Amino acid sequence: MSTIVSRLDITQIFCDVDEFCHQWENWWQQVPQLPSITGERRSKSRMHLSEVMTIVIAFHGSGYRTFKEFYTLQVLPGWGKAFPNLVSYTRFVELMPWCKI
């Protein structure tokens, strides 16, 4: 059984997702935004939106049953060079809702 990750190059997936994110962010900047609440904190992530989305897409085509297994067994030990700013599993799970744009 082949998976999407074995059939496609993770670099190509990232390039396509990154291009989409740049276009989406340019569009988002043109849309009027609600004012932020006084004292509201907006934390920055070490990982870019396109990196988070690429990993989530790769999981869905990976064949792993759980995301935790995929992230701890595949991503953390093997994809560090591709994603130099990887975060812990717990932090990544906190970032996942961010990629549901």
Coordinates of C-alpha atoms in Angstrom, one line a residue:
M1 CA 0.0 0.0 0.0
S2 CA 1.6 3.3 -1.1
T3 CA 0.8 6.5 0.7
I4 CA 0.7 10.1 -0.5
V5 CA 3.9 10.8 1.4
S6 CA 5.7 8.0 -0.4
R7 CA 4.3 9.0 -3.8
L8 CA 4.9 12.7 -3.5
D9 CA 7.9 14.7 -2.6
I10 CA 7.4 16.5 0.7
T11 CA 9.3 19.5 -0.8
Q12 CA 6.8 19.8 -3.6
I13 CA 3.9 19.7 -1.2
F14 CA 5.5 22.4 0.9
C15 CA 6.2 24.6 -2.2
D16 CA 2.5 24.3 -3.3
V17 CA 1.3 25.1 0.2
D18 CA 3.7 28.0 0.7
E19 CA 2.6 29.6 -2.6
F20 CA -1.0 29.3 -1.5
C21 CA -0.2 30.8 1.9
H22 CA 1.5 33.8 0.4
Q23 CA -1.5 34.4 -1.9
W24 CA -3.9 34.0 1.0
E25 CA -1.9 36.3 3.3
N26 CA -1.8 39.0 0.6
W27 CA -5.5 38.8 0.2
W28 CA -6.1 38.8 4.0
Q29 CA -4.1 42.0 4.3
Q30 CA -6.6 43.7 2.0
V31 CA -9.6 42.7 4.0
P32 CA -10.6 45.1 6.8
Q33 CA -9.9 43.5 10.2
L34 CA -11.6 43.9 13.5
P35 CA -9.7 46.0 16.0
S36 CA -7.7 44.0 18.6
I37 CA -8.8 44.2 22.2
T38 CA -6.6 46.3 24.5
G39 CA -4.0 44.1 26.1
E40 CA -4.6 41.2 23.6
R41 CA -1.5 39.2 23.1
R42 CA -0.7 37.7 19.7
S43 CA 2.1 35.3 20.0
K44 CA 4.4 34.5 17.1
S45 CA 5.2 30.9 16.3
R46 CA 8.6 29.6 15.3
M47 CA 7.0 27.7 12.5
H48 CA 5.3 29.2 9.5
L49 CA 1.7 28.5 8.5
S50 CA 2.9 26.7 5.4
E51 CA 5.1 24.4 7.5
V52 CA 2.2 23.5 9.8
M53 CA -0.1 22.9 6.9
T54 CA 2.4 20.7 5.1
I55 CA 2.9 18.5 8.1
V56 CA -0.9 18.1 8.6
I57 CA -1.4 17.3 4.9
A58 CA 1.4 14.7 5.0
F59 CA -0.2 13.1 8.0
H60 CA -3.5 12.6 6.2
G61 CA -1.7 10.7 3.5
S62 CA 0.8 8.9 5.7
G63 CA -1.2 5.9 6.8
Y64 CA -0.5 6.5 10.5
R65 CA -3.5 5.9 12.7
T66 CA -2.8 8.8 15.1
F67 CA -1.2 12.2 14.6
K68 CA 0.9 11.7 17.8
E69 CA 2.5 8.6 16.4
F70 CA 3.1 10.3 13.0
Y71 CA 4.7 13.4 14.6
T72 CA 6.8 11.6 17.1
L73 CA 8.0 8.7 14.9
Q74 CA 8.2 10.3 11.5
V75 CA 8.4 14.1 11.7
L76 CA 10.6 14.8 14.8
P77 CA 13.3 12.3 14.1
G78 CA 13.4 12.5 10.3
W79 CA 12.2 15.9 9.1
G80 CA 14.4 18.2 11.2
K81 CA 16.5 19.3 8.2
A82 CA 13.4 20.1 6.1
F83 CA 11.7 22.0 9.0
P84 CA 14.5 23.5 11.2
N85 CA 12.1 25.2 13.5
L86 CA 10.1 22.1 14.6
V87 CA 8.3 22.5 17.9
S88 CA 7.3 19.8 20.4
Y89 CA 4.3 17.6 19.8
T90 CA 2.3 19.5 22.4
R91 CA 3.1 22.9 20.8
F92 CA 2.3 21.6 17.4
V93 CA -1.1 20.4 18.4
E94 CA -1.8 24.0 19.7
L95 CA -0.8 25.4 16.3
M96 CA -3.0 23.0 14.3
P97 CA -6.2 25.1 14.6
W98 CA -4.2 28.0 13.0
C99 CA -3.9 26.1 9.7
K100 CA -7.7 25.8 9.3
I101 CA -8.0 28.9 7.2

